[in-house]
Short mmCIF file of N, CA and C in Angstrom, two decimals:
data_model
loop_
_atom_site.label_atom_id
_atom_site.label_comp_id
_atom_site.label_asym_id
_atom_site.label_seq_id
_atom_site.Cartn_x
_atom_site.Cartn_y
_atom_site.Cartn_z
N MET A 30 73.06 110.62 -24.83
CA MET A 30 73.56 111.76 -24.10
C MET A 30 73.52 111.52 -22.60
N ASN A 31 72.51 110.78 -22.13
CA ASN A 31 72.41 110.49 -20.70
C ASN A 31 73.58 109.65 -20.23
N LYS A 32 74.04 108.72 -21.07
CA LYS A 32 75.18 107.89 -20.71
C LYS A 32 76.43 108.74 -20.52
N VAL A 33 76.59 109.75 -21.37
CA VAL A 33 77.74 110.64 -21.26
C VAL A 33 77.70 111.40 -19.94
N ARG A 34 76.53 111.88 -19.56
CA ARG A 34 76.39 112.62 -18.30
C ARG A 34 76.70 111.72 -17.11
N ILE A 35 76.24 110.48 -17.15
CA ILE A 35 76.51 109.54 -16.06
C ILE A 35 78.00 109.29 -15.94
N VAL A 36 78.65 109.07 -17.06
CA VAL A 36 80.10 108.83 -17.05
C VAL A 36 80.83 110.05 -16.51
N MET A 37 80.41 111.24 -16.93
CA MET A 37 81.07 112.47 -16.45
C MET A 37 80.88 112.64 -14.94
N LEU A 38 79.68 112.37 -14.45
CA LEU A 38 79.43 112.48 -13.02
C LEU A 38 80.27 111.46 -12.24
N ALA A 39 80.36 110.24 -12.75
CA ALA A 39 81.16 109.20 -12.09
C ALA A 39 82.63 109.62 -12.05
N LEU A 40 83.13 110.15 -13.15
CA LEU A 40 84.52 110.60 -13.19
C LEU A 40 84.76 111.73 -12.19
N GLN A 41 83.82 112.69 -12.13
CA GLN A 41 83.97 113.79 -11.19
C GLN A 41 83.96 113.28 -9.75
N PHE A 42 83.09 112.30 -9.46
CA PHE A 42 83.01 111.76 -8.13
C PHE A 42 84.32 111.08 -7.74
N PHE A 43 84.81 110.19 -8.61
CA PHE A 43 86.04 109.47 -8.29
C PHE A 43 87.25 110.39 -8.26
N CYS A 44 87.26 111.37 -9.14
CA CYS A 44 88.40 112.29 -9.17
C CYS A 44 88.41 113.21 -7.95
N SER A 45 87.24 113.61 -7.48
CA SER A 45 87.20 114.52 -6.33
C SER A 45 87.50 113.80 -5.03
N ASN A 46 87.31 112.48 -4.98
CA ASN A 46 87.57 111.70 -3.77
C ASN A 46 88.96 111.08 -3.74
N SER A 47 89.79 111.41 -4.70
CA SER A 47 91.13 110.83 -4.76
C SER A 47 92.15 111.94 -4.88
N THR A 48 93.24 111.82 -4.15
CA THR A 48 94.29 112.82 -4.25
C THR A 48 95.28 112.48 -5.35
N ALA A 49 95.30 111.23 -5.81
CA ALA A 49 96.26 110.82 -6.83
C ALA A 49 95.81 111.23 -8.23
N ILE A 50 94.51 111.40 -8.45
CA ILE A 50 94.01 111.73 -9.79
C ILE A 50 93.43 113.13 -9.74
N SER A 51 93.89 113.99 -10.64
CA SER A 51 93.33 115.33 -10.70
C SER A 51 92.24 115.37 -11.78
N PRO A 52 91.16 116.09 -11.50
CA PRO A 52 90.07 116.14 -12.47
C PRO A 52 90.51 116.84 -13.75
N THR A 53 90.14 116.24 -14.90
CA THR A 53 90.43 116.84 -16.21
C THR A 53 89.13 116.94 -16.98
N PRO A 54 89.01 117.98 -17.79
CA PRO A 54 87.77 118.11 -18.56
C PRO A 54 87.65 116.99 -19.59
N LEU A 55 86.45 116.48 -19.75
CA LEU A 55 86.18 115.40 -20.69
C LEU A 55 85.58 116.00 -21.96
N THR A 56 86.23 115.76 -23.09
CA THR A 56 85.69 116.26 -24.36
C THR A 56 85.28 115.07 -25.21
N ILE A 57 84.16 115.18 -25.83
CA ILE A 57 83.62 114.13 -26.69
C ILE A 57 83.67 114.65 -28.13
N LYS A 58 84.37 113.91 -29.00
CA LYS A 58 84.45 114.30 -30.40
C LYS A 58 83.51 113.43 -31.22
N PRO A 59 82.75 114.02 -32.14
CA PRO A 59 81.88 113.19 -32.98
C PRO A 59 82.73 112.34 -33.92
N LEU A 60 82.30 111.10 -34.14
CA LEU A 60 83.02 110.22 -35.04
C LEU A 60 82.65 110.54 -36.47
N ASN A 61 83.65 110.61 -37.34
CA ASN A 61 83.42 110.86 -38.75
C ASN A 61 84.13 109.77 -39.52
N HIS A 62 83.39 108.79 -40.00
CA HIS A 62 83.97 107.65 -40.68
C HIS A 62 84.03 107.85 -42.19
N SER A 63 83.48 108.92 -42.71
CA SER A 63 83.43 109.11 -44.15
C SER A 63 84.30 110.27 -44.57
N LEU A 64 84.82 110.16 -45.78
CA LEU A 64 85.55 111.28 -46.37
C LEU A 64 84.55 112.31 -46.86
N PRO A 65 85.00 113.54 -47.07
CA PRO A 65 84.08 114.52 -47.65
C PRO A 65 83.60 114.03 -49.02
N PRO A 66 82.40 114.41 -49.42
CA PRO A 66 81.89 113.97 -50.71
C PRO A 66 82.79 114.43 -51.86
N LEU A 67 82.88 113.61 -52.88
CA LEU A 67 83.62 113.92 -54.10
C LEU A 67 82.63 113.99 -55.25
N THR A 68 82.97 114.73 -56.29
CA THR A 68 82.12 114.80 -57.46
C THR A 68 82.84 114.17 -58.64
N LEU A 69 82.19 113.18 -59.24
CA LEU A 69 82.72 112.58 -60.46
C LEU A 69 82.24 113.43 -61.64
N ASP A 70 83.16 113.77 -62.53
CA ASP A 70 82.76 114.53 -63.72
C ASP A 70 81.82 113.71 -64.58
N VAL A 71 82.16 112.43 -64.75
CA VAL A 71 81.36 111.54 -65.60
C VAL A 71 81.28 110.17 -64.96
N LEU A 72 80.11 109.57 -65.03
CA LEU A 72 79.87 108.21 -64.59
C LEU A 72 79.25 107.46 -65.76
N THR A 73 79.79 106.30 -66.09
CA THR A 73 79.30 105.52 -67.22
C THR A 73 79.05 104.08 -66.80
N VAL A 74 78.59 103.27 -67.75
CA VAL A 74 78.32 101.86 -67.54
C VAL A 74 79.33 101.05 -68.34
N TYR A 75 79.80 99.96 -67.75
CA TYR A 75 80.61 99.01 -68.52
C TYR A 75 80.15 97.60 -68.27
N ASN A 76 80.45 96.73 -69.23
CA ASN A 76 80.06 95.33 -69.17
C ASN A 76 81.31 94.47 -69.15
N PRO A 77 81.26 93.31 -68.49
CA PRO A 77 82.44 92.45 -68.41
C PRO A 77 82.65 91.64 -69.71
N VAL A 78 83.06 92.36 -70.74
CA VAL A 78 83.36 91.73 -72.03
C VAL A 78 84.75 92.20 -72.47
N ALA A 79 85.43 91.37 -73.25
CA ALA A 79 86.81 91.66 -73.66
C ALA A 79 86.94 92.99 -74.39
N GLY A 80 85.95 93.40 -75.14
CA GLY A 80 86.01 94.66 -75.87
C GLY A 80 86.03 95.89 -74.97
N GLN A 81 85.52 95.76 -73.74
CA GLN A 81 85.49 96.89 -72.81
C GLN A 81 86.48 96.73 -71.67
N CYS A 82 87.05 95.56 -71.55
CA CYS A 82 87.99 95.29 -70.46
C CYS A 82 89.30 94.79 -71.07
N ASP A 83 89.97 93.91 -70.36
CA ASP A 83 91.19 93.31 -70.90
C ASP A 83 90.87 91.87 -71.32
N ALA A 84 91.89 91.06 -71.43
CA ALA A 84 91.71 89.68 -71.88
C ALA A 84 90.99 88.81 -70.85
N THR A 85 90.92 89.27 -69.60
CA THR A 85 90.21 88.52 -68.55
C THR A 85 89.09 89.40 -67.98
N PRO A 86 88.00 89.57 -68.71
CA PRO A 86 86.96 90.50 -68.28
C PRO A 86 86.20 90.10 -67.03
N LEU A 87 86.28 88.84 -66.61
CA LEU A 87 85.56 88.41 -65.42
C LEU A 87 86.40 88.49 -64.15
N VAL A 88 87.61 89.06 -64.26
CA VAL A 88 88.46 89.28 -63.09
C VAL A 88 88.72 90.78 -62.99
N THR A 89 88.41 91.37 -61.83
CA THR A 89 88.57 92.81 -61.65
C THR A 89 90.00 93.15 -61.24
N ALA A 90 90.31 94.41 -61.18
CA ALA A 90 91.64 94.87 -60.77
C ALA A 90 91.94 94.50 -59.33
N SER A 91 90.92 94.30 -58.51
CA SER A 91 91.13 93.90 -57.12
C SER A 91 91.27 92.38 -56.99
N ASN A 92 91.28 91.70 -58.13
CA ASN A 92 91.42 90.24 -58.22
C ASN A 92 90.14 89.51 -57.81
N GLN A 93 89.03 90.19 -57.79
CA GLN A 93 87.74 89.55 -57.50
C GLN A 93 87.18 88.96 -58.80
N ARG A 94 86.63 87.78 -58.70
CA ARG A 94 86.02 87.13 -59.86
C ARG A 94 84.54 87.51 -59.91
N ILE A 95 84.07 87.94 -61.07
CA ILE A 95 82.68 88.35 -61.24
C ILE A 95 81.81 87.12 -61.44
N ASN A 96 80.82 86.96 -60.59
CA ASN A 96 79.83 85.90 -60.72
C ASN A 96 78.73 86.44 -61.62
N GLU A 97 78.66 85.93 -62.84
CA GLU A 97 77.73 86.49 -63.83
C GLU A 97 76.26 86.34 -63.43
N SER A 98 75.89 85.26 -62.77
CA SER A 98 74.49 85.11 -62.36
C SER A 98 74.13 86.14 -61.28
N LYS A 99 75.05 86.40 -60.34
CA LYS A 99 74.80 87.42 -59.32
C LYS A 99 74.77 88.82 -59.95
N LEU A 100 75.61 89.03 -60.96
CA LEU A 100 75.62 90.32 -61.64
C LEU A 100 74.29 90.55 -62.37
N ARG A 101 73.80 89.52 -63.06
CA ARG A 101 72.53 89.62 -63.78
C ARG A 101 71.36 89.89 -62.82
N SER A 102 71.40 89.26 -61.65
CA SER A 102 70.29 89.41 -60.70
C SER A 102 70.38 90.72 -59.90
N GLY A 103 71.50 91.41 -59.98
CA GLY A 103 71.67 92.65 -59.22
C GLY A 103 72.16 92.41 -57.81
N ALA A 104 72.59 91.18 -57.51
CA ALA A 104 73.06 90.86 -56.16
C ALA A 104 74.41 91.50 -55.86
N ILE A 105 75.18 91.80 -56.90
CA ILE A 105 76.43 92.53 -56.69
C ILE A 105 76.34 93.87 -57.42
N ARG A 106 76.82 94.90 -56.75
CA ARG A 106 76.87 96.25 -57.33
C ARG A 106 78.30 96.73 -57.19
N TRP A 107 79.07 96.47 -58.23
CA TRP A 107 80.48 96.81 -58.22
C TRP A 107 80.74 97.94 -59.21
N MET A 108 81.81 98.67 -58.95
CA MET A 108 82.17 99.78 -59.83
C MET A 108 83.67 99.91 -59.97
N ALA A 109 84.07 100.66 -60.98
CA ALA A 109 85.47 101.00 -61.20
C ALA A 109 85.61 102.50 -61.01
N LEU A 110 86.78 102.93 -60.55
CA LEU A 110 87.07 104.36 -60.43
C LEU A 110 88.35 104.67 -61.19
N SER A 111 88.48 105.93 -61.57
CA SER A 111 89.72 106.35 -62.22
C SER A 111 90.86 106.31 -61.20
N ARG A 112 92.07 106.18 -61.70
CA ARG A 112 93.23 105.96 -60.85
C ARG A 112 93.49 107.11 -59.87
N ASP A 113 93.16 108.34 -60.26
CA ASP A 113 93.42 109.47 -59.37
C ASP A 113 92.63 109.40 -58.07
N LEU A 114 91.58 108.58 -58.03
CA LEU A 114 90.75 108.45 -56.82
C LEU A 114 91.15 107.25 -55.96
N LEU A 115 91.96 106.35 -56.52
CA LEU A 115 92.31 105.12 -55.81
C LEU A 115 93.60 105.26 -55.01
N LYS A 116 93.62 104.71 -53.82
CA LYS A 116 94.75 104.80 -52.89
C LYS A 116 96.06 104.34 -53.53
N ARG A 117 95.98 103.30 -54.34
CA ARG A 117 97.18 102.75 -54.98
C ARG A 117 97.93 103.79 -55.81
N TRP A 118 97.21 104.79 -56.32
CA TRP A 118 97.82 105.84 -57.14
C TRP A 118 97.72 107.21 -56.47
N GLY A 119 97.61 107.25 -55.15
CA GLY A 119 97.62 108.52 -54.43
C GLY A 119 96.26 109.06 -54.04
N GLY A 120 95.19 108.38 -54.36
CA GLY A 120 93.85 108.82 -53.98
C GLY A 120 93.48 108.39 -52.57
N LYS A 121 92.21 108.46 -52.23
CA LYS A 121 91.75 108.16 -50.87
C LYS A 121 90.95 106.85 -50.76
N ILE A 122 90.61 106.24 -51.88
CA ILE A 122 89.69 105.10 -51.87
C ILE A 122 90.44 103.81 -52.15
N HIS A 123 90.15 102.78 -51.37
CA HIS A 123 90.76 101.46 -51.51
C HIS A 123 89.81 100.53 -52.27
N TYR A 124 90.38 99.47 -52.85
CA TYR A 124 89.55 98.40 -53.38
C TYR A 124 88.76 97.81 -52.21
N GLY A 125 87.50 97.51 -52.44
CA GLY A 125 86.66 96.95 -51.39
C GLY A 125 85.89 98.00 -50.61
N ASP A 126 86.23 99.27 -50.77
CA ASP A 126 85.48 100.33 -50.08
C ASP A 126 84.08 100.46 -50.68
N THR A 127 83.14 100.83 -49.84
CA THR A 127 81.76 101.03 -50.28
C THR A 127 81.54 102.52 -50.51
N ILE A 128 80.94 102.81 -51.64
CA ILE A 128 80.67 104.19 -52.06
C ILE A 128 79.16 104.41 -52.09
N HIS A 129 78.72 105.54 -51.54
CA HIS A 129 77.32 105.92 -51.72
C HIS A 129 77.28 106.88 -52.90
N LEU A 130 76.51 106.50 -53.89
CA LEU A 130 76.46 107.24 -55.15
C LEU A 130 75.14 107.99 -55.25
N ASN A 131 75.19 109.27 -55.64
CA ASN A 131 73.98 110.07 -55.82
C ASN A 131 74.06 110.76 -57.17
N ALA A 132 73.35 110.17 -58.16
CA ALA A 132 73.33 110.72 -59.51
C ALA A 132 71.98 111.33 -59.85
N GLY A 133 71.02 111.20 -58.94
CA GLY A 133 69.67 111.67 -59.22
C GLY A 133 68.88 110.67 -60.05
N ASP A 134 69.37 109.45 -60.18
CA ASP A 134 68.71 108.39 -60.93
C ASP A 134 68.46 107.23 -59.97
N PRO A 135 67.22 106.97 -59.58
CA PRO A 135 66.94 105.92 -58.59
C PRO A 135 67.43 104.54 -58.99
N SER A 136 67.60 104.29 -60.29
CA SER A 136 68.04 102.96 -60.71
C SER A 136 69.51 102.69 -60.39
N ILE A 137 70.29 103.75 -60.15
CA ILE A 137 71.71 103.55 -59.81
C ILE A 137 72.11 104.15 -58.48
N ASP A 138 71.32 105.04 -57.94
CA ASP A 138 71.68 105.66 -56.66
C ASP A 138 71.75 104.60 -55.57
N GLY A 139 72.68 104.79 -54.65
CA GLY A 139 72.81 103.86 -53.54
C GLY A 139 74.24 103.40 -53.37
N LEU A 140 74.40 102.23 -52.77
CA LEU A 140 75.71 101.72 -52.40
C LEU A 140 76.32 100.87 -53.51
N TRP A 141 77.60 101.11 -53.78
CA TRP A 141 78.39 100.36 -54.75
C TRP A 141 79.74 100.06 -54.11
N VAL A 142 80.33 98.94 -54.47
CA VAL A 142 81.63 98.55 -53.93
C VAL A 142 82.68 98.70 -55.02
N VAL A 143 83.81 99.32 -54.69
CA VAL A 143 84.88 99.56 -55.65
C VAL A 143 85.74 98.30 -55.78
N HIS A 144 85.78 97.74 -57.00
CA HIS A 144 86.57 96.54 -57.25
C HIS A 144 87.40 96.64 -58.51
N ASP A 145 87.32 97.75 -59.23
CA ASP A 145 88.00 97.81 -60.52
C ASP A 145 88.60 99.20 -60.76
N THR A 146 89.47 99.25 -61.76
CA THR A 146 90.18 100.48 -62.12
C THR A 146 89.90 100.82 -63.57
N MET A 147 89.73 102.08 -63.84
CA MET A 147 89.53 102.53 -65.22
C MET A 147 90.88 102.74 -65.91
N ASN A 148 90.84 102.91 -67.20
CA ASN A 148 92.04 103.17 -67.99
C ASN A 148 92.73 104.44 -67.48
N ARG A 149 94.04 104.47 -67.60
CA ARG A 149 94.82 105.59 -67.05
C ARG A 149 94.51 106.94 -67.67
N ARG A 150 93.88 106.98 -68.81
CA ARG A 150 93.58 108.27 -69.46
C ARG A 150 92.44 109.03 -68.77
N PHE A 151 91.68 108.37 -67.90
CA PHE A 151 90.53 109.00 -67.27
C PHE A 151 90.88 109.61 -65.91
N ARG A 152 90.22 110.73 -65.58
CA ARG A 152 90.37 111.41 -64.29
C ARG A 152 88.98 111.79 -63.78
N LYS A 153 88.77 111.65 -62.46
CA LYS A 153 87.50 112.01 -61.81
C LYS A 153 86.31 111.35 -62.51
N ARG A 154 86.46 110.04 -62.75
CA ARG A 154 85.41 109.29 -63.43
C ARG A 154 85.12 107.98 -62.72
N GLY A 155 83.96 107.44 -63.02
CA GLY A 155 83.56 106.14 -62.49
C GLY A 155 82.84 105.33 -63.54
N ASP A 156 82.83 104.03 -63.36
CA ASP A 156 82.17 103.09 -64.26
C ASP A 156 81.38 102.10 -63.41
N LEU A 157 80.12 101.90 -63.73
CA LEU A 157 79.28 100.94 -63.02
C LEU A 157 79.24 99.63 -63.79
N LEU A 158 79.47 98.53 -63.10
CA LEU A 158 79.48 97.21 -63.72
C LEU A 158 78.06 96.66 -63.83
N PHE A 159 77.65 96.38 -65.06
CA PHE A 159 76.34 95.78 -65.33
C PHE A 159 76.52 94.64 -66.32
N ASP A 160 75.67 93.63 -66.22
CA ASP A 160 75.62 92.61 -67.25
C ASP A 160 75.00 93.26 -68.49
N ALA A 161 75.49 92.91 -69.66
CA ALA A 161 75.02 93.53 -70.90
C ALA A 161 73.53 93.29 -71.15
N THR A 162 72.98 92.19 -70.62
CA THR A 162 71.55 91.93 -70.81
C THR A 162 70.69 92.79 -69.89
N VAL A 163 71.29 93.34 -68.86
CA VAL A 163 70.55 94.18 -67.91
C VAL A 163 70.64 95.65 -68.33
N ARG A 164 71.85 96.10 -68.59
CA ARG A 164 72.06 97.50 -68.99
C ARG A 164 73.39 97.59 -69.73
N SER A 165 73.36 98.16 -70.92
CA SER A 165 74.60 98.25 -71.69
C SER A 165 75.07 99.68 -71.90
N THR A 166 74.21 100.66 -71.62
CA THR A 166 74.62 102.05 -71.78
C THR A 166 74.14 102.87 -70.59
N GLY A 167 74.73 104.02 -70.45
CA GLY A 167 74.34 104.96 -69.40
C GLY A 167 75.46 105.95 -69.17
N LYS A 168 75.07 107.20 -68.99
CA LYS A 168 76.07 108.25 -68.76
C LYS A 168 75.43 109.34 -67.91
N TRP A 169 76.12 109.71 -66.82
CA TRP A 169 75.65 110.73 -65.91
C TRP A 169 76.79 111.72 -65.67
N SER A 170 76.46 112.96 -65.40
CA SER A 170 77.47 114.00 -65.14
C SER A 170 77.32 114.53 -63.73
N ASN A 171 78.43 115.03 -63.18
CA ASN A 171 78.45 115.65 -61.85
C ASN A 171 77.77 114.78 -60.80
N VAL A 172 78.29 113.58 -60.64
CA VAL A 172 77.73 112.60 -59.72
C VAL A 172 78.44 112.70 -58.38
N LEU A 173 77.68 112.83 -57.32
CA LEU A 173 78.23 112.95 -55.97
C LEU A 173 78.47 111.56 -55.39
N ILE A 174 79.70 111.32 -54.90
CA ILE A 174 80.00 110.05 -54.23
C ILE A 174 80.54 110.34 -52.84
N THR A 175 80.20 109.46 -51.92
CA THR A 175 80.69 109.57 -50.55
C THR A 175 81.21 108.21 -50.13
N LEU A 176 82.42 108.20 -49.60
CA LEU A 176 83.01 106.96 -49.11
C LEU A 176 82.32 106.58 -47.81
N ARG A 177 81.84 105.34 -47.73
CA ARG A 177 81.17 104.86 -46.53
C ARG A 177 82.04 103.81 -45.87
N LYS A 178 82.26 103.93 -44.61
CA LYS A 178 83.02 102.95 -43.85
C LYS A 178 82.06 101.91 -43.28
N LYS A 179 82.58 100.76 -42.92
CA LYS A 179 81.75 99.68 -42.39
C LYS A 179 80.98 100.10 -41.16
N GLN A 180 81.56 100.99 -40.34
CA GLN A 180 80.88 101.44 -39.14
C GLN A 180 79.60 102.19 -39.51
N ASP A 181 79.63 102.94 -40.63
CA ASP A 181 78.46 103.69 -41.06
C ASP A 181 77.36 102.77 -41.59
N LEU A 182 77.76 101.60 -42.10
CA LEU A 182 76.82 100.70 -42.73
C LEU A 182 76.23 99.68 -41.77
N ASN A 183 76.74 99.64 -40.54
CA ASN A 183 76.32 98.67 -39.52
C ASN A 183 76.49 97.24 -40.02
N LEU A 184 77.61 96.98 -40.70
CA LEU A 184 77.91 95.63 -41.17
C LEU A 184 78.57 94.84 -40.06
N ARG A 185 78.37 93.55 -40.04
CA ARG A 185 79.00 92.70 -39.02
C ARG A 185 79.96 91.78 -39.67
#
């Protein structure tokens, strides 16, 4: 806040000492990098196997290849969303966007990256990608998700 005051004082000084520039009020708008929170009706777990995916279960809809050892270790936290939420079909979320998920379950709450799409029959739903040896089932209702932008995450 002190930096803002210094800048405002400097602007007032320079504007009052110049006839070419007239003083204008300075307004500061807060930055909002996130969309309003959304509620998923249902959140489930899926595994990268042909029975739950298509013929290429290790390739996501965003064309990312799943590294099974990283998936088993928990180094990647990827998820799928229903088409109504994805930008490609008129939603607000892009592939590669980071989602903050709040289901009230510490084992899944936190940041997930959207890399996959659910079947077209689903609406307001999400699927968390897990290796079958780590977790093969799970279902949560009324899960709050918030889109997080890179600026919010302090990523470089």
